[in-house]
Short mmCIF file of C-alpha atoms in Angstrom, two decimals:
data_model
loop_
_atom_site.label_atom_id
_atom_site.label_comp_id
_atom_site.label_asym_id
_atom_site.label_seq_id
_atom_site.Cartn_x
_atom_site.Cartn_y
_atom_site.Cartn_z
CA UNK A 1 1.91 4.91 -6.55
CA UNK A 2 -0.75 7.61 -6.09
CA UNK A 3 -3.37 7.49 -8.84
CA UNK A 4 -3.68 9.89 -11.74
CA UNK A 5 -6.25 12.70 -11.58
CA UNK A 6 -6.45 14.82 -15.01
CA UNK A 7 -8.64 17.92 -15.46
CA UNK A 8 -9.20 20.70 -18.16
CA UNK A 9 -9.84 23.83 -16.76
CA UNK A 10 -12.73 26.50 -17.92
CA UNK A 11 -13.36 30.23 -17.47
CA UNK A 12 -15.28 31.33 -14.50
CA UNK A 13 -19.11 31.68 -15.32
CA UNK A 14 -22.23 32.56 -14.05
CA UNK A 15 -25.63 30.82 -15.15
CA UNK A 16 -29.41 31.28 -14.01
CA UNK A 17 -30.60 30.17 -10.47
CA UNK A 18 -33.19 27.20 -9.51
CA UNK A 19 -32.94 27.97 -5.57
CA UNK A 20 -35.05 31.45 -5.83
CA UNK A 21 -37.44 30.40 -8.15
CA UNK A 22 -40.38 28.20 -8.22
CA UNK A 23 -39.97 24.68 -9.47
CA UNK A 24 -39.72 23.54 -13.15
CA UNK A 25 -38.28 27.60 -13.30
CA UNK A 26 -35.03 29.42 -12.77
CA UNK A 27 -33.99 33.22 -12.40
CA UNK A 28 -34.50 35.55 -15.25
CA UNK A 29 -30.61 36.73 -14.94
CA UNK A 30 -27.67 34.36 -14.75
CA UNK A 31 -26.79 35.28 -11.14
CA UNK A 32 -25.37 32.23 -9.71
CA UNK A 33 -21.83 32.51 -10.19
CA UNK A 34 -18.69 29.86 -10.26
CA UNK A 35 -14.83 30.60 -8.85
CA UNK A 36 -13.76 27.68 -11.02
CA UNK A 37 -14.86 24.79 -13.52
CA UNK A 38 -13.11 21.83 -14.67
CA UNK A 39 -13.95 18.43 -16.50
CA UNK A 40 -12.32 15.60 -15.21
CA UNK A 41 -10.74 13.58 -18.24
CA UNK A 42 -8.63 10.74 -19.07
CA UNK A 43 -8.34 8.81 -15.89
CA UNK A 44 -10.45 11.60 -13.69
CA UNK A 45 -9.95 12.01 -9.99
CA UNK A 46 -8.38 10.07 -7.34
CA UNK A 47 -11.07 10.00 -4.78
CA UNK A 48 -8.40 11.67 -2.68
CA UNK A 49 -8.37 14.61 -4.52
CA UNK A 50 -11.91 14.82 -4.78
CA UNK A 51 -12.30 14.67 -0.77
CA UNK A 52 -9.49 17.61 -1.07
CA UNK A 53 -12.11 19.40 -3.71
CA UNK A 54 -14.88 18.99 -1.74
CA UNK A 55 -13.51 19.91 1.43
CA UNK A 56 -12.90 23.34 -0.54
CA UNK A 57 -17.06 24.23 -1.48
CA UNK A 58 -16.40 22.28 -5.16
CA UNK A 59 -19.32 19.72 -5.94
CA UNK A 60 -19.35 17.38 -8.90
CA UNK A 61 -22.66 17.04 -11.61
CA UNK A 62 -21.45 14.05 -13.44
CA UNK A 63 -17.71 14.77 -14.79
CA UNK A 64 -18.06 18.40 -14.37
CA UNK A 65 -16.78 19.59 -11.12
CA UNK A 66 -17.61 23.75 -10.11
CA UNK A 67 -16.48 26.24 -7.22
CA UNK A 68 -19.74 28.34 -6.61
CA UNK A 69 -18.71 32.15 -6.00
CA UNK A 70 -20.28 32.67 -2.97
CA UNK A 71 -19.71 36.55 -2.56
CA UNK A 72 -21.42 36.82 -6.23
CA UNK A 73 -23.84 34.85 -6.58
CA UNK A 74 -27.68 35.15 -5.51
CA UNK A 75 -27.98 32.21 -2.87
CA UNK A 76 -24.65 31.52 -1.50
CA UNK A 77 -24.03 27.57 -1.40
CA UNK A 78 -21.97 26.59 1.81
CA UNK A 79 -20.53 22.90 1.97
CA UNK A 80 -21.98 21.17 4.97
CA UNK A 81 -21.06 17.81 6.78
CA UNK A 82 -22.34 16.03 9.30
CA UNK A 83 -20.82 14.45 12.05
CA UNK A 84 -22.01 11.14 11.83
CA UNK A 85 -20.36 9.30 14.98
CA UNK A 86 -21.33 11.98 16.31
CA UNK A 87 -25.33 12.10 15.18
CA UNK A 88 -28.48 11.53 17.74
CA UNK A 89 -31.90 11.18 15.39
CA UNK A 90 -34.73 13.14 16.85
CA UNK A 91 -38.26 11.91 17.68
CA UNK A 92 -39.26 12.97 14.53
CA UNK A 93 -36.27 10.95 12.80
CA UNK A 94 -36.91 7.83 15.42
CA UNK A 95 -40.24 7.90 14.27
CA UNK A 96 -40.32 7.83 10.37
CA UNK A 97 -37.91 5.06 10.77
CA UNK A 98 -39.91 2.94 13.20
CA UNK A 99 -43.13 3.83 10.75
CA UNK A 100 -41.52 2.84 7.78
CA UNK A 101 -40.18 -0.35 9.64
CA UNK A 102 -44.15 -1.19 10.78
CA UNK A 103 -45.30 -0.63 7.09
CA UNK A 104 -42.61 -3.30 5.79
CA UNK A 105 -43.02 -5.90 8.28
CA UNK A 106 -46.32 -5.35 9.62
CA UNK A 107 -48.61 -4.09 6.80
CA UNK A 108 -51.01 -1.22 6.83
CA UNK A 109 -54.68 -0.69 6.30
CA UNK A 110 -54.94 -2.21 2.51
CA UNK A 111 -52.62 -5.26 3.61
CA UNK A 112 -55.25 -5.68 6.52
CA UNK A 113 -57.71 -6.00 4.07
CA UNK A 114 -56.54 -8.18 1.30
CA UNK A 115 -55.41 -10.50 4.22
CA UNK A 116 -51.47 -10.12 4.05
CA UNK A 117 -51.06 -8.61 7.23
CA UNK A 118 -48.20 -10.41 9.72
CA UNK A 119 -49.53 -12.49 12.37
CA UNK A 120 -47.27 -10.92 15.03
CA UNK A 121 -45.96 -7.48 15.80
CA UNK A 122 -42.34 -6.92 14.85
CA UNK A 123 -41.20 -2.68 15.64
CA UNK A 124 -40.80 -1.06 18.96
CA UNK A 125 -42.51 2.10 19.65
CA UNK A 126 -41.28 5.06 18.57
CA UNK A 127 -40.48 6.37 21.67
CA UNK A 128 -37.86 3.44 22.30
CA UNK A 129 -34.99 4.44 24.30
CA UNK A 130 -32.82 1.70 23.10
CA UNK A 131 -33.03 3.30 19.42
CA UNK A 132 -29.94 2.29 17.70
CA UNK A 133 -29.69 3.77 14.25
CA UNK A 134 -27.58 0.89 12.38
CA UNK A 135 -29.84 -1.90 13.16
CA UNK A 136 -33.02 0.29 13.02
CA UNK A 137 -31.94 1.26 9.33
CA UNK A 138 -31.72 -2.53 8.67
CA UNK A 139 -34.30 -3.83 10.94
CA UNK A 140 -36.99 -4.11 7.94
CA UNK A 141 -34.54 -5.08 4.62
CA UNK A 142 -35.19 -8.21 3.59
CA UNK A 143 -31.33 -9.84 3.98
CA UNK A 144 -31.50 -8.61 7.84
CA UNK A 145 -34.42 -10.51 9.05
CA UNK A 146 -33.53 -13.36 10.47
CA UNK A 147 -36.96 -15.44 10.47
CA UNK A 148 -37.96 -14.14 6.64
CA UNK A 149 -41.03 -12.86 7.97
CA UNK A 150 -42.66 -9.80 6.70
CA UNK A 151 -45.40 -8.53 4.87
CA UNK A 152 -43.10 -6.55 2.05
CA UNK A 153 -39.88 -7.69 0.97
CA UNK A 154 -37.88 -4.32 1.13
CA UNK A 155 -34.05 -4.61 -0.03
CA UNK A 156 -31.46 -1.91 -0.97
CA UNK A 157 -28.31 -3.07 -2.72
CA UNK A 158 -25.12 -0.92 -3.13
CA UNK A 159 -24.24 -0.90 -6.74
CA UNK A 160 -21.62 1.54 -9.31
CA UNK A 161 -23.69 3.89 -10.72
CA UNK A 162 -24.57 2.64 -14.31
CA UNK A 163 -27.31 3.12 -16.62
CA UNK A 164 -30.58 0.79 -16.93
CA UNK A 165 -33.96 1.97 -18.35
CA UNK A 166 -35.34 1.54 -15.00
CA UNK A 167 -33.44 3.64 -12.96
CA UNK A 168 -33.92 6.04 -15.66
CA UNK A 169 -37.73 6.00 -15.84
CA UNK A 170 -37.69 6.77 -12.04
CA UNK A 171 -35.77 9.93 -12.94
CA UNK A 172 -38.23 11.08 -15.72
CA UNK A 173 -40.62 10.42 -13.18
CA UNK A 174 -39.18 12.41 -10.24
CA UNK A 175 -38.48 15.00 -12.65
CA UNK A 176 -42.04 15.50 -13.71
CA UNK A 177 -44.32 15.38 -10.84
CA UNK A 178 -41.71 16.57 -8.31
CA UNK A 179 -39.59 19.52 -10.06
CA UNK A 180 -42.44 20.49 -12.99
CA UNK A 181 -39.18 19.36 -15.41
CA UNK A 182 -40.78 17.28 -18.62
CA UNK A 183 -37.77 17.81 -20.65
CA UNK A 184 -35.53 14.39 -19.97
CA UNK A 185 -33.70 11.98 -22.05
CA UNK A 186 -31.69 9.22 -21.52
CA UNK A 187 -28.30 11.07 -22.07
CA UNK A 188 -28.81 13.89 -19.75
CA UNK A 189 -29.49 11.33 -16.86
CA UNK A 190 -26.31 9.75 -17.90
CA UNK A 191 -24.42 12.51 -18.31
CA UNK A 192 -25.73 14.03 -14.47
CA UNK A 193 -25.83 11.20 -12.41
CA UNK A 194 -24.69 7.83 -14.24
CA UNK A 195 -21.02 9.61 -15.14
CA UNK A 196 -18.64 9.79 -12.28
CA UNK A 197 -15.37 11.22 -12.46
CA UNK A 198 -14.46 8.99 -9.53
CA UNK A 199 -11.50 6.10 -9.83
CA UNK A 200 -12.85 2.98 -8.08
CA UNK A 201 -10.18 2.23 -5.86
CA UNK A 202 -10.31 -0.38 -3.24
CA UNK A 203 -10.95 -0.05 0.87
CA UNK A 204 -8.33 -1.64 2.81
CA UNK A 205 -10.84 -3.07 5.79
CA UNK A 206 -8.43 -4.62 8.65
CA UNK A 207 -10.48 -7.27 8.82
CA UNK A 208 -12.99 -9.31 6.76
CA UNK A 209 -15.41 -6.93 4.72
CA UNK A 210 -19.33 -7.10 5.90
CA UNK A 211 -21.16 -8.68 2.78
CA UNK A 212 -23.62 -5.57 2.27
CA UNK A 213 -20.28 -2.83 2.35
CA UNK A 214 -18.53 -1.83 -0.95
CA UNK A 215 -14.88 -3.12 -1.82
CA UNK A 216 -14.13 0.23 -3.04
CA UNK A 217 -14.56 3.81 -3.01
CA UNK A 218 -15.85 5.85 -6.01
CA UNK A 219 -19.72 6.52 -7.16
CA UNK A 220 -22.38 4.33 -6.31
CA UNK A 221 -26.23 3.99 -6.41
CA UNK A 222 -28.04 2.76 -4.03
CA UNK A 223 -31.69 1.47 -5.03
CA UNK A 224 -34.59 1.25 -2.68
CA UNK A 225 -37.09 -1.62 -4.05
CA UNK A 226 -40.53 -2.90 -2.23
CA UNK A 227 -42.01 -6.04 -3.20
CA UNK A 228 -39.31 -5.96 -6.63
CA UNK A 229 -40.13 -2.51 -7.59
CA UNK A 230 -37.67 0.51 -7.72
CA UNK A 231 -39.32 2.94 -5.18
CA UNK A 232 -35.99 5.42 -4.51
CA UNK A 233 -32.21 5.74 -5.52
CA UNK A 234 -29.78 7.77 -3.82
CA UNK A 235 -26.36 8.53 -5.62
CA UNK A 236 -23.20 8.91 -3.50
CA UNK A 237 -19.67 9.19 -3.46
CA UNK A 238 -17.58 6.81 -0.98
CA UNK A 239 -14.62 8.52 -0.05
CA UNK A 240 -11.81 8.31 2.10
CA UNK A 241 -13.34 10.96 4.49
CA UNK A 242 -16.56 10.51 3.91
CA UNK A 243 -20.01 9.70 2.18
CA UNK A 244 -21.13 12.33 0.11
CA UNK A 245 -25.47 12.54 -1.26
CA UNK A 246 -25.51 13.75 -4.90
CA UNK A 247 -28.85 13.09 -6.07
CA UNK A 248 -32.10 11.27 -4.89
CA UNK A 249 -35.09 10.39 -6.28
CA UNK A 250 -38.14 8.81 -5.30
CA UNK A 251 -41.51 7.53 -6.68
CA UNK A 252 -44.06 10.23 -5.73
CA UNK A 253 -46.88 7.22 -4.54
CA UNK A 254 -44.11 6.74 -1.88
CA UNK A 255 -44.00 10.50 -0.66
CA UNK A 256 -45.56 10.01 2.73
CA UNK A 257 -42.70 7.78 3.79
CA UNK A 258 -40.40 11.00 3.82
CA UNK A 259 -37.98 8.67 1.74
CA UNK A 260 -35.42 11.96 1.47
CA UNK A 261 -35.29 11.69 4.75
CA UNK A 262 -34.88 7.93 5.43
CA UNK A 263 -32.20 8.28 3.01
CA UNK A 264 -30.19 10.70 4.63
CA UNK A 265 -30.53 8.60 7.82
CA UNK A 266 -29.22 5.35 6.01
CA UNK A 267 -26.40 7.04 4.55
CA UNK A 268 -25.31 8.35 7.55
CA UNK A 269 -25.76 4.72 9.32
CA UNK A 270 -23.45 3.61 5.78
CA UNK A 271 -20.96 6.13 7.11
CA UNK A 272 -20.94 4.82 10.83
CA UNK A 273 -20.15 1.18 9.35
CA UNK A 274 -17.93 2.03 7.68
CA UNK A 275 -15.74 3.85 10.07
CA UNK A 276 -17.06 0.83 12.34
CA UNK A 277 -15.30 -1.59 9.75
CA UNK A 278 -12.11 0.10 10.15
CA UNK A 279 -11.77 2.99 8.08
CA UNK A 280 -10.72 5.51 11.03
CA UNK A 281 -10.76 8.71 8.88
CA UNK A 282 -14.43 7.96 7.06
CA UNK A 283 -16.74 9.72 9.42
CA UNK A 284 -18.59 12.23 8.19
CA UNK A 285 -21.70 12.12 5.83
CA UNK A 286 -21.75 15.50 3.52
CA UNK A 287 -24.93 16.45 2.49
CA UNK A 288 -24.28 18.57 -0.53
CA UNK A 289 -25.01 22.58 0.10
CA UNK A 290 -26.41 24.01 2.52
CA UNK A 291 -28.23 26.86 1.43
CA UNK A 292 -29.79 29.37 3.91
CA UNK A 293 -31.78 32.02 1.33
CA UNK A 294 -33.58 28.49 0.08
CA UNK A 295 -36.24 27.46 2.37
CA UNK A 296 -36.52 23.90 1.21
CA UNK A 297 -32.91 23.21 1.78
CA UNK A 298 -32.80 24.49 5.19
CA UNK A 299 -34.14 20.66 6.51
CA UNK A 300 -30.50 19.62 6.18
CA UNK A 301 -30.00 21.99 9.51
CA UNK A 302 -32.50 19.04 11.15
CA UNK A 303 -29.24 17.20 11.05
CA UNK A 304 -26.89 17.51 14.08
CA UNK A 305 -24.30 18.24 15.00
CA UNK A 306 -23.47 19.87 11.35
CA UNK A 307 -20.80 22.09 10.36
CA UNK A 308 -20.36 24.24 7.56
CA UNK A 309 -17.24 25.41 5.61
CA UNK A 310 -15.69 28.81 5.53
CA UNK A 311 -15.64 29.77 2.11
CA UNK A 312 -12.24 31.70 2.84
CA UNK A 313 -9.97 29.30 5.52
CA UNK A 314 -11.68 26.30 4.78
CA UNK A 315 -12.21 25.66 8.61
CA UNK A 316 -15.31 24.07 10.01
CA UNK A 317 -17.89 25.70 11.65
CA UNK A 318 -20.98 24.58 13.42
CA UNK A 319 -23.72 25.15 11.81
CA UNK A 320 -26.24 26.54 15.40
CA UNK A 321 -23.42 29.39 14.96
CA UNK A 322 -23.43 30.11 11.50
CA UNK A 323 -27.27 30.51 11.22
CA UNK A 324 -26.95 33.94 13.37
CA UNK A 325 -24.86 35.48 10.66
CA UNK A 326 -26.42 34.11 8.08
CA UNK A 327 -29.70 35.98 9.01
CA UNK A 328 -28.07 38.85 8.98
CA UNK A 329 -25.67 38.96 5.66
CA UNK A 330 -26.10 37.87 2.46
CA UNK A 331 -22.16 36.37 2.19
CA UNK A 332 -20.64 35.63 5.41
CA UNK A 333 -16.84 34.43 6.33
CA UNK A 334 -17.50 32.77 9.90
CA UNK A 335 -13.59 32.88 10.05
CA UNK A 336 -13.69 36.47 9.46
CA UNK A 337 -16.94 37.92 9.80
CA UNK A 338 -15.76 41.35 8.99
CA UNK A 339 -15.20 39.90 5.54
CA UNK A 340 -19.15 39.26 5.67
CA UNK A 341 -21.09 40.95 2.78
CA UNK A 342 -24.70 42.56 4.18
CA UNK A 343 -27.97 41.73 2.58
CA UNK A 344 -28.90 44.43 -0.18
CA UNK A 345 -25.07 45.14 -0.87
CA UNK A 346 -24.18 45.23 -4.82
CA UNK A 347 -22.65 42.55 -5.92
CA UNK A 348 -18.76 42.85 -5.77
CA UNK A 349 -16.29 42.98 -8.68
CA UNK A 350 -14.92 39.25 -9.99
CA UNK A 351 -10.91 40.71 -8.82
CA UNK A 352 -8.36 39.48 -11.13
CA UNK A 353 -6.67 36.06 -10.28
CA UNK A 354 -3.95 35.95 -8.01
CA UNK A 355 -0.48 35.71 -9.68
CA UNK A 356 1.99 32.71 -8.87
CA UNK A 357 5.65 32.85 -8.94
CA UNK A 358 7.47 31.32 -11.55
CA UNK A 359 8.61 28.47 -8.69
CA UNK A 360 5.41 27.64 -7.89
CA UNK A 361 3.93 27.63 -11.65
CA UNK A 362 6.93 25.13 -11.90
CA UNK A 363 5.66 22.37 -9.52
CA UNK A 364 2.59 21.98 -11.38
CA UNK A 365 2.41 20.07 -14.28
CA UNK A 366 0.69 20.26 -17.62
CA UNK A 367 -0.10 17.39 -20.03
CA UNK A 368 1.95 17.10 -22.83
CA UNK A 369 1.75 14.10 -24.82
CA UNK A 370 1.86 9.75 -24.29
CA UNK A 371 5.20 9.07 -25.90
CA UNK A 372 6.38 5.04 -24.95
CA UNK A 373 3.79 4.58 -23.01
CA UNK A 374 5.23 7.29 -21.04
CA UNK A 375 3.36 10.45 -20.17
CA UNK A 376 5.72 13.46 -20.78
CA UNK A 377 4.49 16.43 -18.91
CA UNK A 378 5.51 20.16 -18.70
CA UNK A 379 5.70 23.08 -15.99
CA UNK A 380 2.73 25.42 -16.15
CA UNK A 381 4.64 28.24 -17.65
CA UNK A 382 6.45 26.73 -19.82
CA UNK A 383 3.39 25.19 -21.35
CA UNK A 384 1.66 25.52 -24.85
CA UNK A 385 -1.00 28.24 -24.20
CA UNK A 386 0.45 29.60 -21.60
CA UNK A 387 1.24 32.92 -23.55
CA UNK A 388 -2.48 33.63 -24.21
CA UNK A 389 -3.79 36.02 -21.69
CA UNK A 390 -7.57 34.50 -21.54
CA UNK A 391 -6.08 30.79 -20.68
CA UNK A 392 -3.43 32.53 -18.33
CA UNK A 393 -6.58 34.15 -16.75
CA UNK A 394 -8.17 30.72 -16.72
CA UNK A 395 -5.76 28.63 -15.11
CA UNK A 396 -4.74 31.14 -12.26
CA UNK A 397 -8.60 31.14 -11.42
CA UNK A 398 -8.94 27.87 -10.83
CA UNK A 399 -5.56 27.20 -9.34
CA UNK A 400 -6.93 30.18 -6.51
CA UNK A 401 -9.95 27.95 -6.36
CA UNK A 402 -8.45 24.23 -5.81
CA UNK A 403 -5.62 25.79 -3.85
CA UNK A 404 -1.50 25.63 -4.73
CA UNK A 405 -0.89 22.71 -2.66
CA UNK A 406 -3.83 20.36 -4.73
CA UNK A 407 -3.19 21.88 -8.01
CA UNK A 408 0.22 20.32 -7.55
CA UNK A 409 -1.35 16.50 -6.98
CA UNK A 410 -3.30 17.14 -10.24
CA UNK A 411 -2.03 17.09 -14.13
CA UNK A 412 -3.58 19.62 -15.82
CA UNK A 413 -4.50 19.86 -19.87
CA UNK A 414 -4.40 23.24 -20.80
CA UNK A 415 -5.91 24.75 -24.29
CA UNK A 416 -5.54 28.01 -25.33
CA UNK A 417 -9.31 29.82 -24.99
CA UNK A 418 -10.85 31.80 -27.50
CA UNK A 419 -12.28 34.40 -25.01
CA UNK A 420 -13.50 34.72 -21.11
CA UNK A 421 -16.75 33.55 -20.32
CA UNK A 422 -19.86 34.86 -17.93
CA UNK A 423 -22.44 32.29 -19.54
CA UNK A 424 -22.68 28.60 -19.63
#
């Protein structure tokens, strides 16, 4: 039986921007617009569904999952993916992991001093040909070293994101010195990166399950500790298709490491084993947006081969093609360039939602109520609410965003809304 996914759906909205604006600060005018919004409740998503979402430009921040409106909004956001089978590290990449691995097992200047230095060289040079990402990842963690020798003891365990007073004082830290943000309590951390709408559900491996993979897919941190102290944690999704970055955060005393970019590197090497353990149709490692108008987020293009997705066919494109038409437009449909908004153009219209026929408003179902245990459901248009134009509105805008064929997989609870919304 497939598992339950359960969403309520909310107007389209726009909010202020953080990618064209300098850090701690956003835009003066909420131009950074959303195709559709929905909270993931009772059971939330099947990760299934989720890899359907994301495969569609949606992107979770805890339980809330959003479509960004690329035509409207200031700094388009294009869903990119990396093929990680597929993915050669540069020198540059060959070389921050070999550095890092020398620093673990070898020391550096201070452990020279103090005496704690290893007796014997342990990493290759970075100009190795024999590179193999997997092992190199490993080569300095603590449970991979087969003699115990090293100067550090560096480990990174695998663990479902929860909430402990470390993990969050490395967020208020990040926060601070990295994004200028000073405002942070414990229940916004949970509520953005501790909250998953995710069902854990488990892998089948064909064979036995290496001890350092997960047993199931859903949301998981992964924590980055040197010597016993939290350094780094990434937050990812595991799902059928993929591993997906949310978040990462590192101690800034650590910064010269490029831990952002070791990180990406491991969870690509995470995506490799697992596909290597079996799971045929997990081989890609998304890496969020990509956003071209954003300087600092065009390092994810250091990444190849990538591929970003149309925001109109959902197809794949890769990404040394798209960058040409990005430079040149503003919005741009690689499936249909002529559909490709130029920079300086005013900012289209929000067009009203596409209507459905009544067979197809049939075949998707609305929560009801638990009667017997049983959850009794109804069609779409025959549900409570359904009469008031504003949730009408609502629905069909989101149903255009997750597509007909998903919104079927999904129950929907629908409430009538008081009024259309541009803010959040």
């Amino acid at each position: 039986m497939a598992a339950l996914s359960m969403i309520i759906p909310y107007p389209p909205s726009a909010s202020t921007c953080g990618y064209c604006s300098p850090p701690g600060e956003r835009s003066k005018t909420r131009s950074s617009y959303k195709a559709g919004s929905v909270i993931a409740v009772g059971p939330g998503l099947s990760c299934e569904v989720y890899q359907k979402m994301i495969d569609r430009g949606w992107r979770r921040s805890g339980t809330y999952c959003y479509k960004p409106d690329l035509r409207r909004s200031c700094c388009p956001q294009y869903t990119i993916r990396l093929d990680a089978l597929e993915f050669k590290p540069s020198r540059s990449h060959r070389k921050l992991v070999h550095r890092w691995n020398r620093f673990i097992l070898e020391g550096d200047s201070s452990d020279k001093m103090d005496g704690s230095q290893s007796s014997k060289p342990k990493v290759k040079g970075a100009n190795n040909a024999s590179f193999h990402l997997i092992s190199s990842i490993h080569e300095s963690e603590r449970s991979f070293i087969s003699d115990g020798e090293s100067v550090h003891a560096f480990e990174v365990t695998l663990e479902p994101s929860s909430y402990t007073d470390e993990k969050f004082a490395l967020y208020e830290k990040y926060q601070a010195e990295i994004h200028m943000d000073f405002d942070n309590a414990p229940s916004g951390f949970k509520r953005f990166l501790v909250e998953s709408p995710l069902q854990h559900e488990r892998i089948s491996y064909p064979s036995q399950r290496p001890a350092h993979l997960p047993e199931t897919y859903g949301s998981y941190h992964q924590l980055y500790r040197v010597d016993g102290q939290l350094i780094a944690m990434g937050v990812i999704d595991i799902l059928p298709g993929c591993v997906s970055s949310v978040y990462f955060m590192y101690d800034k005393r650590w910064e010269k490491y490029s831990l952002g970019k070791l990180s990406a590197m491991r969870e690509t090497a995470l995506t490799r084993e697992l596909h290597d353990a079996g799971i045929s149709g997990l081989s890609s490692m998304y890496m969020g947006f990509y956003i071209h108008s954003c300087q600092k987020m065009r390092y994810k293009a250091d990444y190849s081969p990538s591929y970003l997705a149309d925001p109109e066919e959902y197809t794949w494109h890769s990404l040394d093609k798209c960058i040409p038409l990005l430079e040149e437009n503003k919005y741009v449909c690689f499936s249909h360039p002529e559909h490709s908004i130029p920079h300086g153009a005013p900012i289209p219209e929000r067009p009203a939602p596409p209507m459905l026929s009544d067979d197809e408003l049939q075949q998707i179902n609305v929560f009801m109520k638990v009667e017997h245990r049983q959850i009794i459901v109804s069609p779409m248009n025959h549900s409570h609410g359904w009469d008031n134009v504003d949730t009408r509105k609502t629905v069909l805008y989101n149903i255009d965003a997750l597509g007909i064929e998903l919104s079927k997989e999904i129950l929907w609870f629908v409430h009538s809304n008081d009024g259309e919304s541009e803010s959040e």
